[in-house]
Coordinates of C-alpha atoms (C1' of nucleotides) in Angstrom, one line a residue:
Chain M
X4 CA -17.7 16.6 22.1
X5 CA -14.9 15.2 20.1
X6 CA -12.2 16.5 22.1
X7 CA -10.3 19.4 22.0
X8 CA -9.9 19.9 18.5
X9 CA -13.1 21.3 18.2
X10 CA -12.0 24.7 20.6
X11 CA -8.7 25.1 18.3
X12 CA -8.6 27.1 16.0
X13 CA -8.1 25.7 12.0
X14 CA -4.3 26.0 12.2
X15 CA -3.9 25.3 15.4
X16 CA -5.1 21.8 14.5
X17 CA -2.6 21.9 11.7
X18 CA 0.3 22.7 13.9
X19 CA -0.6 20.0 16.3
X20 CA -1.1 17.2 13.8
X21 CA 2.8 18.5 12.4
X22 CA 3.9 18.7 15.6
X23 CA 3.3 15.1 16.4
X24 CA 6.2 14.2 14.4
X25 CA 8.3 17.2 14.0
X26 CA 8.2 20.2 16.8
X27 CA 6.9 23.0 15.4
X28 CA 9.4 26.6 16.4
X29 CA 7.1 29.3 17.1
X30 CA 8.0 31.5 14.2
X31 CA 6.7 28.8 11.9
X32 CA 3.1 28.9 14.2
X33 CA 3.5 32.6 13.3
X34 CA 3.9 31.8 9.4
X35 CA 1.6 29.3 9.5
X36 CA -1.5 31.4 11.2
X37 CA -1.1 33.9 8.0
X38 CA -1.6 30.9 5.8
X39 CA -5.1 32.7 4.0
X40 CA -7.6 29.8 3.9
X41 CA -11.0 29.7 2.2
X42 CA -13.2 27.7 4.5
X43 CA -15.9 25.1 2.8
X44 CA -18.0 22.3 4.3
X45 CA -18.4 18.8 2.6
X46 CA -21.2 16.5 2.8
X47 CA -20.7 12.6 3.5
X48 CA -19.7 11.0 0.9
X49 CA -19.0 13.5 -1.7
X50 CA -15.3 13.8 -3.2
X51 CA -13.1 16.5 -2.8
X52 CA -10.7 15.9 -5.5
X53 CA -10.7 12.9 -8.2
X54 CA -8.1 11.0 -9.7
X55 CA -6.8 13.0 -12.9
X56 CA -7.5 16.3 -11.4
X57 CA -5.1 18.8 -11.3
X58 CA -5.8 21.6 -7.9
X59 CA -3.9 24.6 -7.1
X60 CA -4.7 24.2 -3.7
X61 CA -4.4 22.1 -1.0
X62 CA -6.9 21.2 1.7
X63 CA -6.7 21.4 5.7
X64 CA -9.2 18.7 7.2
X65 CA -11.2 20.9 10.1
X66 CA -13.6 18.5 11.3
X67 CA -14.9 14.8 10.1
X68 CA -13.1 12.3 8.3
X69 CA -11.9 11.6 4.8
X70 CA -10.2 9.3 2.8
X71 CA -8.4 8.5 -0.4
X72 CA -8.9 5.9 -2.8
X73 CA -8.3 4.8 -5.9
X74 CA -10.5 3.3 -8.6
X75 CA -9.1 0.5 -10.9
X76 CA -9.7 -0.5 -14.2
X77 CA -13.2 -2.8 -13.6
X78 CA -14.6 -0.4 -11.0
X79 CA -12.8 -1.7 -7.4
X80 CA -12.1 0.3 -4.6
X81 CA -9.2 0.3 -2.8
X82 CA -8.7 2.9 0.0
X83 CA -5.5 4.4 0.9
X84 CA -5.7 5.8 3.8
X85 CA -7.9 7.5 6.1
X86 CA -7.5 11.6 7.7
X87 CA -8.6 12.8 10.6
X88 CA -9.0 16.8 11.5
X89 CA -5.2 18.5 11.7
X90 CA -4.1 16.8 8.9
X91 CA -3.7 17.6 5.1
X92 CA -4.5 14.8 2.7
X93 CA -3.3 16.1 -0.6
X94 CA -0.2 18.0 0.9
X95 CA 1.3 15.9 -2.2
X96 CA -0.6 17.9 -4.9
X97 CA 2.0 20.8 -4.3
X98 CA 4.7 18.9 -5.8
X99 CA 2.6 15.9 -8.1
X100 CA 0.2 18.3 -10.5
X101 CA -1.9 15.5 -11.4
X102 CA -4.0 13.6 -8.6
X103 CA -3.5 9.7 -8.9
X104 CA -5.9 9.1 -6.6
X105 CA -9.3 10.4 -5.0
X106 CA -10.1 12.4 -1.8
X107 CA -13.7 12.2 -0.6
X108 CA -15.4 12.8 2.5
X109 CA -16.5 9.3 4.8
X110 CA -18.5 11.9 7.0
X111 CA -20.1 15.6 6.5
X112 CA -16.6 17.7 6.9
X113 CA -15.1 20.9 7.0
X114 CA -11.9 21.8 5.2
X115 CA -9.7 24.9 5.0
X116 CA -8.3 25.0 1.2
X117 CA -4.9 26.2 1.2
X118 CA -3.7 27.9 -1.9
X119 CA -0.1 26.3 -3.5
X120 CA 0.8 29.7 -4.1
X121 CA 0.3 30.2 -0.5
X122 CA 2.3 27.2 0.5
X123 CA 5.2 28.6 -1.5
X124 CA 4.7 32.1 0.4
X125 CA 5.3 29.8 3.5
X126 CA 8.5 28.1 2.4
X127 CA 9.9 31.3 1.9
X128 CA 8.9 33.3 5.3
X129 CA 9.9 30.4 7.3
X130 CA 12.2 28.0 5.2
X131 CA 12.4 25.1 8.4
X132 CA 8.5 24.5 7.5
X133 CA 9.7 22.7 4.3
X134 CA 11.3 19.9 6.4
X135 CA 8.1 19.6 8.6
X136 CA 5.9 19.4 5.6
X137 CA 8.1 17.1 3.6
X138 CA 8.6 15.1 7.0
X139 CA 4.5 14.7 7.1
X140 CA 4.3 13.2 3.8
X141 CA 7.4 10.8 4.3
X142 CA 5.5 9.4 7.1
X143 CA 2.2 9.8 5.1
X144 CA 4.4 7.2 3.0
X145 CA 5.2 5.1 5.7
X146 CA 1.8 4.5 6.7
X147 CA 1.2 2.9 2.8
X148 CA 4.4 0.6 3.6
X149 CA 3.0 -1.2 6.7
X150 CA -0.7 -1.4 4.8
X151 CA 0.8 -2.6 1.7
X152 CA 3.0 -5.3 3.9
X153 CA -0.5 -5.6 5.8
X154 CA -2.8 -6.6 2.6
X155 CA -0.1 -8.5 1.0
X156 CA 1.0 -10.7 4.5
X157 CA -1.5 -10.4 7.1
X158 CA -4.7 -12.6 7.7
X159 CA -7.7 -11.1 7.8
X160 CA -8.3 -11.0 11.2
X161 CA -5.2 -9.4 12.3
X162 CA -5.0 -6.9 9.3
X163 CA -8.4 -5.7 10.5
X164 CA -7.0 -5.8 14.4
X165 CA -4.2 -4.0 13.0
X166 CA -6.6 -1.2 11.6
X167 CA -8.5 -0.3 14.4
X168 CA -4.9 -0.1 16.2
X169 CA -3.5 2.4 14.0
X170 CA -6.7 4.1 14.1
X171 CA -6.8 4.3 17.5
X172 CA -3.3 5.7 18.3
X173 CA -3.7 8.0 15.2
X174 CA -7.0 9.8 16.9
X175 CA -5.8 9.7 20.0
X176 CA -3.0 11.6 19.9
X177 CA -5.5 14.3 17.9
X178 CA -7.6 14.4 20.6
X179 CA -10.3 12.6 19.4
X180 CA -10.9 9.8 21.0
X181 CA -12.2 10.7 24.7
X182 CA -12.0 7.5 26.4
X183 CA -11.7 4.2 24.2
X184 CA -14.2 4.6 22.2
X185 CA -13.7 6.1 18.5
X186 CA -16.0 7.8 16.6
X187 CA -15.1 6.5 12.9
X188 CA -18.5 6.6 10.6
X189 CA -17.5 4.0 7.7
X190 CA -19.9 1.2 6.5
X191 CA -18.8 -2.6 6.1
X192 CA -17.8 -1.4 2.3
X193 CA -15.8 1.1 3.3
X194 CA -13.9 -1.0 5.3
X195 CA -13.9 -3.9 2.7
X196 CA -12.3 -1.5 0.3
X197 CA -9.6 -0.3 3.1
X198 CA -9.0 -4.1 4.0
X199 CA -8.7 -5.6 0.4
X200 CA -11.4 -7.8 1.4
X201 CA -15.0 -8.2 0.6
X202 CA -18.4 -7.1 2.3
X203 CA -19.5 -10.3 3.4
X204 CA -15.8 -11.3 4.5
X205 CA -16.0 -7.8 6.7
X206 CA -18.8 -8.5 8.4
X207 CA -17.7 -11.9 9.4
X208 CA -14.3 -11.0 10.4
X209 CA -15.5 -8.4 12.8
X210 CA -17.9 -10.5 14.0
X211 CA -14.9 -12.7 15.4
X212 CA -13.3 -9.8 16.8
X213 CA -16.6 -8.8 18.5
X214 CA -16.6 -12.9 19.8
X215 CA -13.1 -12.2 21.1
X216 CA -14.1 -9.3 23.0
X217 CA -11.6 -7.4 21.4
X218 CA -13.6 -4.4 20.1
X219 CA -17.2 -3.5 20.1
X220 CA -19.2 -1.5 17.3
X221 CA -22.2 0.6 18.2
X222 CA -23.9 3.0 16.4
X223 CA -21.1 3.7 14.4
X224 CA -18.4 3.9 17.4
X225 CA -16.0 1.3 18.1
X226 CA -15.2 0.6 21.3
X227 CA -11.6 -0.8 22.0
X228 CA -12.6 -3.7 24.6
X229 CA -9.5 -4.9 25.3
X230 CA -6.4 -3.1 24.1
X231 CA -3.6 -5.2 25.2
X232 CA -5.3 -7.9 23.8
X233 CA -5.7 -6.2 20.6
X234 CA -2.6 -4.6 20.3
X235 CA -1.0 -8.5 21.1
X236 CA -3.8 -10.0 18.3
X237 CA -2.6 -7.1 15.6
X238 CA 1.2 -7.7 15.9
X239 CA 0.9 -3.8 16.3
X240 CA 4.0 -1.9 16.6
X241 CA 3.3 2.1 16.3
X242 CA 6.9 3.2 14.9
X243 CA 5.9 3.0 11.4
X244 CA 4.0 6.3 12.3
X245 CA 7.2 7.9 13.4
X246 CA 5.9 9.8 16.2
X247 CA 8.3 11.7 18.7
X248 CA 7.5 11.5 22.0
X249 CA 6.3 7.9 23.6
X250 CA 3.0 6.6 23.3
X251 CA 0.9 8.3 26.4
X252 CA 0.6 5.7 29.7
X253 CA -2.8 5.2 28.7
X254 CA -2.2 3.6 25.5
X255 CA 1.2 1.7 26.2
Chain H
X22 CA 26.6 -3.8 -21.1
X23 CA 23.7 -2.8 -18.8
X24 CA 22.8 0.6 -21.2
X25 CA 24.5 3.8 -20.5
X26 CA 24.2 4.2 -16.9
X27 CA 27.8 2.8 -16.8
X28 CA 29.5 5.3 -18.6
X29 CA 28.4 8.0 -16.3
X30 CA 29.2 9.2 -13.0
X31 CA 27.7 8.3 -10.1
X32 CA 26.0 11.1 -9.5
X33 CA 25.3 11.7 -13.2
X34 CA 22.9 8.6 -12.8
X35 CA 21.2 10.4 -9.8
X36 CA 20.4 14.0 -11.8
X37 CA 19.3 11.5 -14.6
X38 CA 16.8 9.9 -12.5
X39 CA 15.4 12.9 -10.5
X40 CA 15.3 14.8 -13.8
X41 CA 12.2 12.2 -14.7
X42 CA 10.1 14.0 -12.6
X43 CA 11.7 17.4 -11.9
X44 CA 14.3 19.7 -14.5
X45 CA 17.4 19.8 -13.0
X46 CA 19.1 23.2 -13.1
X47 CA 22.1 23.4 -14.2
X48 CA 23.6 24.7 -10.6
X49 CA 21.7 22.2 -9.1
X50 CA 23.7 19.5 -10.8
X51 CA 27.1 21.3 -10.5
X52 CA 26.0 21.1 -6.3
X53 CA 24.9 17.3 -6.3
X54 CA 28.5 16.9 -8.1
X55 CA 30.0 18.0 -5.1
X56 CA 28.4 15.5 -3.2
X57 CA 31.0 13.5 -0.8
X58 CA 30.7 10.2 -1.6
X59 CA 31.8 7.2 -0.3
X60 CA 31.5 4.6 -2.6
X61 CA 31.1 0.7 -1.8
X62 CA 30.2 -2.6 -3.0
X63 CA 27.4 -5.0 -1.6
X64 CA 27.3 -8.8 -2.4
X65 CA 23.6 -10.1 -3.8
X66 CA 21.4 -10.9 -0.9
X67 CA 23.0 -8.6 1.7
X68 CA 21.1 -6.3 3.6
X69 CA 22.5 -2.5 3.2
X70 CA 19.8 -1.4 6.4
X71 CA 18.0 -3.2 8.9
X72 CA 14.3 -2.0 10.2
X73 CA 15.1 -0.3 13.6
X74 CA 18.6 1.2 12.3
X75 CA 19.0 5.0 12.5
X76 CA 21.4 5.6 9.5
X77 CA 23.7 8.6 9.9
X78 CA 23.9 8.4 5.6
X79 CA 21.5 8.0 2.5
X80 CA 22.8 5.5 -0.5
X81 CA 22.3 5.9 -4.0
X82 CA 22.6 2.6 -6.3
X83 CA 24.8 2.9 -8.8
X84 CA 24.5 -0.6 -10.1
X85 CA 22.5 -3.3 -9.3
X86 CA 19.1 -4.0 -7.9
X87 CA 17.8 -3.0 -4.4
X88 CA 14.5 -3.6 -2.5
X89 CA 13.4 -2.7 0.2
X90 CA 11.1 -5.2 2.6
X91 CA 9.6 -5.3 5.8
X92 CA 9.7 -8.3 7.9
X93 CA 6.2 -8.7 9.9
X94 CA 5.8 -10.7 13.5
X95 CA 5.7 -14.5 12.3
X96 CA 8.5 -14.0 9.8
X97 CA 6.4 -13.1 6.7
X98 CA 7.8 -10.7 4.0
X99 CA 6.8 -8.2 2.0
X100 CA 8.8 -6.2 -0.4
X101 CA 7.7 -2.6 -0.9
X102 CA 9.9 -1.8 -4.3
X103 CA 12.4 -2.3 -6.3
X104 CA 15.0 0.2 -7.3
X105 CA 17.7 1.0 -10.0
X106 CA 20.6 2.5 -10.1
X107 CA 20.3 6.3 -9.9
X108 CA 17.7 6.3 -6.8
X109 CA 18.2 6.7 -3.6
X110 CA 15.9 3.9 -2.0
X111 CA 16.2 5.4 1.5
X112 CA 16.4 8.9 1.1
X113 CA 13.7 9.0 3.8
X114 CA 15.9 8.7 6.5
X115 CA 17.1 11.7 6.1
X116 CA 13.8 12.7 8.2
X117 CA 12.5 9.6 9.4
X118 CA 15.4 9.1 11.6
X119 CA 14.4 5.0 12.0
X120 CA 13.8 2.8 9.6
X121 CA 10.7 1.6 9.3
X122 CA 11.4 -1.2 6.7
X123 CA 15.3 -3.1 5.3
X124 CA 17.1 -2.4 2.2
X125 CA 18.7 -5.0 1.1
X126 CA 20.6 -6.0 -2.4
X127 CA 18.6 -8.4 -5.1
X128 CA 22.4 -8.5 -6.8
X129 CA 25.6 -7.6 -6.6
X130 CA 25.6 -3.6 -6.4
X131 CA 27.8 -0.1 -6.7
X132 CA 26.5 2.4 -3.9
X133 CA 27.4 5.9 -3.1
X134 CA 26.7 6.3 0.7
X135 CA 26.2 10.5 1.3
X136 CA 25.9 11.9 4.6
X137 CA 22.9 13.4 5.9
X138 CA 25.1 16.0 6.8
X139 CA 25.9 16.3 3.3
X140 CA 22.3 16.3 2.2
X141 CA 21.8 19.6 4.5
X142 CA 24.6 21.4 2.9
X143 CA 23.4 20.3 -0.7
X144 CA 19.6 22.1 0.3
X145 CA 21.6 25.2 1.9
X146 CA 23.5 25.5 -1.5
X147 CA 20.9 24.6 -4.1
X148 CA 17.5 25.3 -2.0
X149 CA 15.6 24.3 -5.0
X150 CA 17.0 20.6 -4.4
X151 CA 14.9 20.3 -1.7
X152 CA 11.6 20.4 -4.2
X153 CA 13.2 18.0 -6.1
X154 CA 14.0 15.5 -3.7
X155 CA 10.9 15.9 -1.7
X156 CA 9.1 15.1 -5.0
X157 CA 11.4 12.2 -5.6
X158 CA 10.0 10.7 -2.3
X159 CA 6.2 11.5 -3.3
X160 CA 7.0 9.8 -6.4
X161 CA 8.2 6.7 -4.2
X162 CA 4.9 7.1 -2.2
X163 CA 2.8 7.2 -5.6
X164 CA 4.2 3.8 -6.5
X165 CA 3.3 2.3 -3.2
X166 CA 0.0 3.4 -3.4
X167 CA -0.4 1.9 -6.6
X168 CA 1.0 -1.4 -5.5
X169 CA -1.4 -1.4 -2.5
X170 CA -4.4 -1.3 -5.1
X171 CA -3.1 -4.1 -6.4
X172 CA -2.5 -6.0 -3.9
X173 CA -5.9 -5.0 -2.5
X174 CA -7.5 -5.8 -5.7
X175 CA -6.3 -7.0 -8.9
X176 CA -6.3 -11.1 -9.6
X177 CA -2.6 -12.9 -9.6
X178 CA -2.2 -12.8 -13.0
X179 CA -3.0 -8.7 -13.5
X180 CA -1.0 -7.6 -10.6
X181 CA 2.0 -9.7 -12.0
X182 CA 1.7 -8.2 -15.4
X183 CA 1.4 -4.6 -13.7
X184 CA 4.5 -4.9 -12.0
X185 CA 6.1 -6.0 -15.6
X186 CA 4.7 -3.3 -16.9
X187 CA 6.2 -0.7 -14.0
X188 CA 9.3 -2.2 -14.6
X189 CA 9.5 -2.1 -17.8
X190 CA 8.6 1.6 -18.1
X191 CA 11.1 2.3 -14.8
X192 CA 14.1 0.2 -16.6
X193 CA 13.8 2.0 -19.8
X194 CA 13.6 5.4 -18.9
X195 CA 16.6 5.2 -16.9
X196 CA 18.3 3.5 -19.7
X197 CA 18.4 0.0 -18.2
X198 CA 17.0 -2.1 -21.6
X199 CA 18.3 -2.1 -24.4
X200 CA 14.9 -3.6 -26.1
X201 CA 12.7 -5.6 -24.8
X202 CA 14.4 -7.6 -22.5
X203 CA 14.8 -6.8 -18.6
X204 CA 17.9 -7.9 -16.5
X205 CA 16.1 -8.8 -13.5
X206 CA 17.5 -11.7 -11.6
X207 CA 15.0 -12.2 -8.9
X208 CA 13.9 -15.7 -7.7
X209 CA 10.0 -16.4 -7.8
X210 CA 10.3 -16.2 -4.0
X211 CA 11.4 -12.6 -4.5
X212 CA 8.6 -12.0 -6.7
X213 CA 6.2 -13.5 -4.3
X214 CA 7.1 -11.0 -1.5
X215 CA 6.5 -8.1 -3.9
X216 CA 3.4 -9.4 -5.4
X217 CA 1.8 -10.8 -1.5
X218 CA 1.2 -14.3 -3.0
X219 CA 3.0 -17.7 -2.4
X220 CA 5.6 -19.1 -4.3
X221 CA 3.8 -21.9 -5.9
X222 CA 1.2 -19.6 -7.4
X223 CA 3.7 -17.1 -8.7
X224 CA 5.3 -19.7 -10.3
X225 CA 2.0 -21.1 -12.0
X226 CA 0.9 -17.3 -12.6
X227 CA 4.2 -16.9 -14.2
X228 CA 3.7 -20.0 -16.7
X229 CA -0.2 -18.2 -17.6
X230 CA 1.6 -15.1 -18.8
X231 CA 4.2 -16.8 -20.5
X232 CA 1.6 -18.9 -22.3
X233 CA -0.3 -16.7 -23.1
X234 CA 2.8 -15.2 -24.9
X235 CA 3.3 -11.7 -22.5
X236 CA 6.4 -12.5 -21.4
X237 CA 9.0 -14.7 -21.9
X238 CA 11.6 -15.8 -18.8
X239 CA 15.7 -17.0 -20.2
X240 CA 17.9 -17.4 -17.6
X241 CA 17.3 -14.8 -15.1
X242 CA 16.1 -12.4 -17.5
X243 CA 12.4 -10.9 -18.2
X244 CA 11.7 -10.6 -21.9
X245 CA 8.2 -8.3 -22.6
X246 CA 7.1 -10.3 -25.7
X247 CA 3.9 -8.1 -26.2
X248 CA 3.8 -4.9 -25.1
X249 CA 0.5 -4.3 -26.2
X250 CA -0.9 -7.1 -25.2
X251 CA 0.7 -6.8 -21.6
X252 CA -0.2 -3.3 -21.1
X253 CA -3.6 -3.8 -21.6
X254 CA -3.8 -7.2 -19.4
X255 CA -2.7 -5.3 -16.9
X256 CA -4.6 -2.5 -17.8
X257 CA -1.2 -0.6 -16.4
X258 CA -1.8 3.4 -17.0
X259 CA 1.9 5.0 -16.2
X260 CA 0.8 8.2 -14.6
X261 CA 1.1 7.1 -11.2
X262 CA 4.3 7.0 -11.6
X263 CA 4.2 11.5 -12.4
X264 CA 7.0 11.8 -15.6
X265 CA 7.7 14.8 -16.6
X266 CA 8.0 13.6 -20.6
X267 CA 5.4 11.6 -22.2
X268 CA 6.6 8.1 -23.0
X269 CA 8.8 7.5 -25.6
X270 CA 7.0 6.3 -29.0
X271 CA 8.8 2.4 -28.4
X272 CA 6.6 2.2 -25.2
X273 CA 3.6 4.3 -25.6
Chain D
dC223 C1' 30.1 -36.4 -7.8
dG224 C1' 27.5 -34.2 -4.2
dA225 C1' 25.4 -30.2 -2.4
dC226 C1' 22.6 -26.5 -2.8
dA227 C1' 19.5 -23.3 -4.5
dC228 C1' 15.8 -22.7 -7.3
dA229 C1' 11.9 -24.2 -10.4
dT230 C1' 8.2 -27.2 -11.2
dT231 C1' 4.4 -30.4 -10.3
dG232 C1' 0.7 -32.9 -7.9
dA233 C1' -2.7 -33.4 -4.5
dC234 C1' -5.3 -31.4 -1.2
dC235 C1' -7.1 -27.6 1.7
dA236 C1' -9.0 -23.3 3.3
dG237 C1' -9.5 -18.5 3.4
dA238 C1' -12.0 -15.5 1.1
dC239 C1' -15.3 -14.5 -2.8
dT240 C1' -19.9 -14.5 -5.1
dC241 C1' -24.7 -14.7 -5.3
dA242 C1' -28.8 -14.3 -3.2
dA243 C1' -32.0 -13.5 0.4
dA244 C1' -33.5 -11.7 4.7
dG245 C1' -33.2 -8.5 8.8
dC246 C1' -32.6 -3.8 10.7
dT247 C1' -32.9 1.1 11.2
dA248 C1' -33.6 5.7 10.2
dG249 C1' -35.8 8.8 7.5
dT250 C1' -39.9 10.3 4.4
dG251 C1' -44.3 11.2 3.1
dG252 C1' -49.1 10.4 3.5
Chain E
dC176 C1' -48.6 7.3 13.5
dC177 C1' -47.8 4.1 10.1
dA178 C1' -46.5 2.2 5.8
dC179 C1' -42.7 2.6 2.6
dT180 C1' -38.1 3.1 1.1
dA181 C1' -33.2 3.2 1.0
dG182 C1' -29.1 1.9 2.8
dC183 C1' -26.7 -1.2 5.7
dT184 C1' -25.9 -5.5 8.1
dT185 C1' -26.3 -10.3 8.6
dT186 C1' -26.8 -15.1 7.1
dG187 C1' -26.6 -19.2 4.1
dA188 C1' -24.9 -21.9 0.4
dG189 C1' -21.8 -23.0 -3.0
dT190 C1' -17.4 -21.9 -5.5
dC191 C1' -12.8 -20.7 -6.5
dT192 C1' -8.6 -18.4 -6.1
dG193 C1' -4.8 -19.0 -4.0
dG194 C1' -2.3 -21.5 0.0
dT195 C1' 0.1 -25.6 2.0
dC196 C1' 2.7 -29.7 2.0
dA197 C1' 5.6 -32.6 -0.2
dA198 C1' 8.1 -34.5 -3.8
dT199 C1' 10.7 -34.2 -8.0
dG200 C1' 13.4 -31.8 -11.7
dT201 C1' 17.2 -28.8 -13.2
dG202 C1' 21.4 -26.2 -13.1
dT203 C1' 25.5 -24.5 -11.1
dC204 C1' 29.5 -24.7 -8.5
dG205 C1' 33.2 -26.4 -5.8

DNA sequence: CGACACATTGACCAGACTCAAAGCTAGTGG
DNA sequence: CCACTAGCTTTGAGTCTGGTCAATGTGTCG
């Protein structure tokens, strides 16, 4: 049970990622069921789309996790972001033809691939979508500013902190996280690459947080032992992620 | 004489610099020309908006540098970019109604403030604006993930000569150098916000790259000694930053 | 001339990296 | 049911990139 995402249907999970930021009018629900999607499953670790690539389509996340990186010059990883059910990664490949970075699957994942050409069809049945969309990918945007300000200016300690905060609120408000403990499948690399810090420094550094009693992992869950505490160790402030309505009581 | 950008319009600047990435039709430039502007002028160091402000108006340099920076908890910086004149550095809050980060002036500088209100009446008039602005700001989002690889993951002395590189290739396609030399007055504390390092080691990163004969630094002004030579130190590929025109031979 | 902002240097320190080895755990095949 | 393997995690030791602190130059401007 990953909470209720899994009893929605594809779009429905779209409209309530959107709608975290931007309500969604009921006519644009309407449009947005007719979207025609071609359903497809995705085994851990494979990627989706590559750096250089050029898709006519764009891809709904259904279930799992993904995220996008980019691979420099001499082989490094850096990770851009992570994406959780409701949300589309590579909304920016409607507009950028050429991919500058790479989408691939942390865990075995279902998508819905949405046509460009189907995307335009949208604008045009229900025009107010364009400002919902474009809204998703300026906060999309926003979400690079505070990790950029992150790797260049936080310790890292609290740049991890801060992670797991943003994670937290992120999957929470999608319904995925039933109590305080988030399913999130990524080894020590993964987060290395994320972090801009190496495996060995990882493991360490969540080793203090672990000491602190500030999270827990096991089997691939993290456990959020003591949010104030966290939230207070992080510095973390949710407005970067622009969202509408308050944080929910539980998560204050 | 800071090239041609000063014997245009204001808004001419703006259709140049959106028509990197996008054509601009000709009744879509005849609409941003109707644009009501206000214009004003902003002394070096001043901040234009403040993280937390909910602007009512969007500002497009017309001459001069911008940045925009966050400020985190303990006082830390980061800058995010750098912009020239014919962007429109906060175009976002046209959606994201707070600011997530500061704008703020590297030198003296022209702006055109438009009102949001305006911005709606521009997309009602010229719907295909909206494509092109929306693009502008995945564009903007591109560049950030670019900088968050390197800071992530290149070495001192790469990431520096990246950002060199960017803005060489930025300054010159919107007609900012006249050959090789870049009128960028930042301090080295500027450039160590941007590049998430401390001032002492951008200044002794700065000395490597000028004796290793990349660049060259008279009197606030950046002179790209090598091309070549830099682009390939900083193995800098521009596609990340989505043109619409190959490079021009000079810069290839 | 004095003040101020910025650049440069030196000395020392530490957070984070690398290399290398050793545990764990889950899955596989005999 | 038990090796065996593969992929992760953990630990140790040594190094280095890049940070901090503090002082000294340099240039500009009133």
């Amino acid at each position: 049970m990953t909470g209720h995402a899994v009893s929605l249907s594809d779009i429905e999970a779209l409209s309530l990622a959107l709608d975290l930021h931007e309500p969604v009018g009921d006519h644009e629900r309407d449009a947005l069921k007719k979207l025609p999607v071609r359903s497809a499953r995705i085994a851990a670790g494979k990627d989706i789309i590559r750096q250089g690539d050029r898709p006519t389509e764009s891809c709904l996340l259904v279930e799992g996790i993904l995220c996008r990186y980019k691979t420099l010059a001499q082989g490094q990883r850096q990770i851009l972001s992570f994406h959780f059910p409701g949300e589309v990664p590579d909304l920016q490949s409607f507009h950028l033809h050429q991919m500058d970075h790479s989408l691939c699957a942390l865990s075995d994942a279902r998508l819905a691939y949405i046509p460009h050409s189907a995307i335009t069809a949208l604008l045009h049945d229900a025009p107010a979508m364009a400002a919902i969309l474009w809204k998703a990918t300026l906060v999309d945007a926003s979400i690079f500013r505070e990790w950029l300000a992150g790797v260049g200016r936080r310790s890292a300690p609290e740049r991890m902190a801060h992670l797991f905060c943003e994670l937290f609120v992120r999957m929470k408000l999608l319904g995925l996280v039933p109590g305080k403990r988030l399913h999130f499948p990524v080894t020590q690399t993964d987060l290395a690459d994320a972090l801009g810090l190496s495996l060995v420094h990882v493991n360490r550094t969540l080793q203090e947080l672990r000491r602190e009693g500030l999270i827990s992992w096991i089997a691939r869950d993290f456990v959020i032992e003591d949010w104030p505490r966290l939230k207070n160790f992080a510095n973390f402030d949710p407005s970067y992620l622009h969202l509408r309505m308050p944080l929910p009581a539980e998560i204050a």
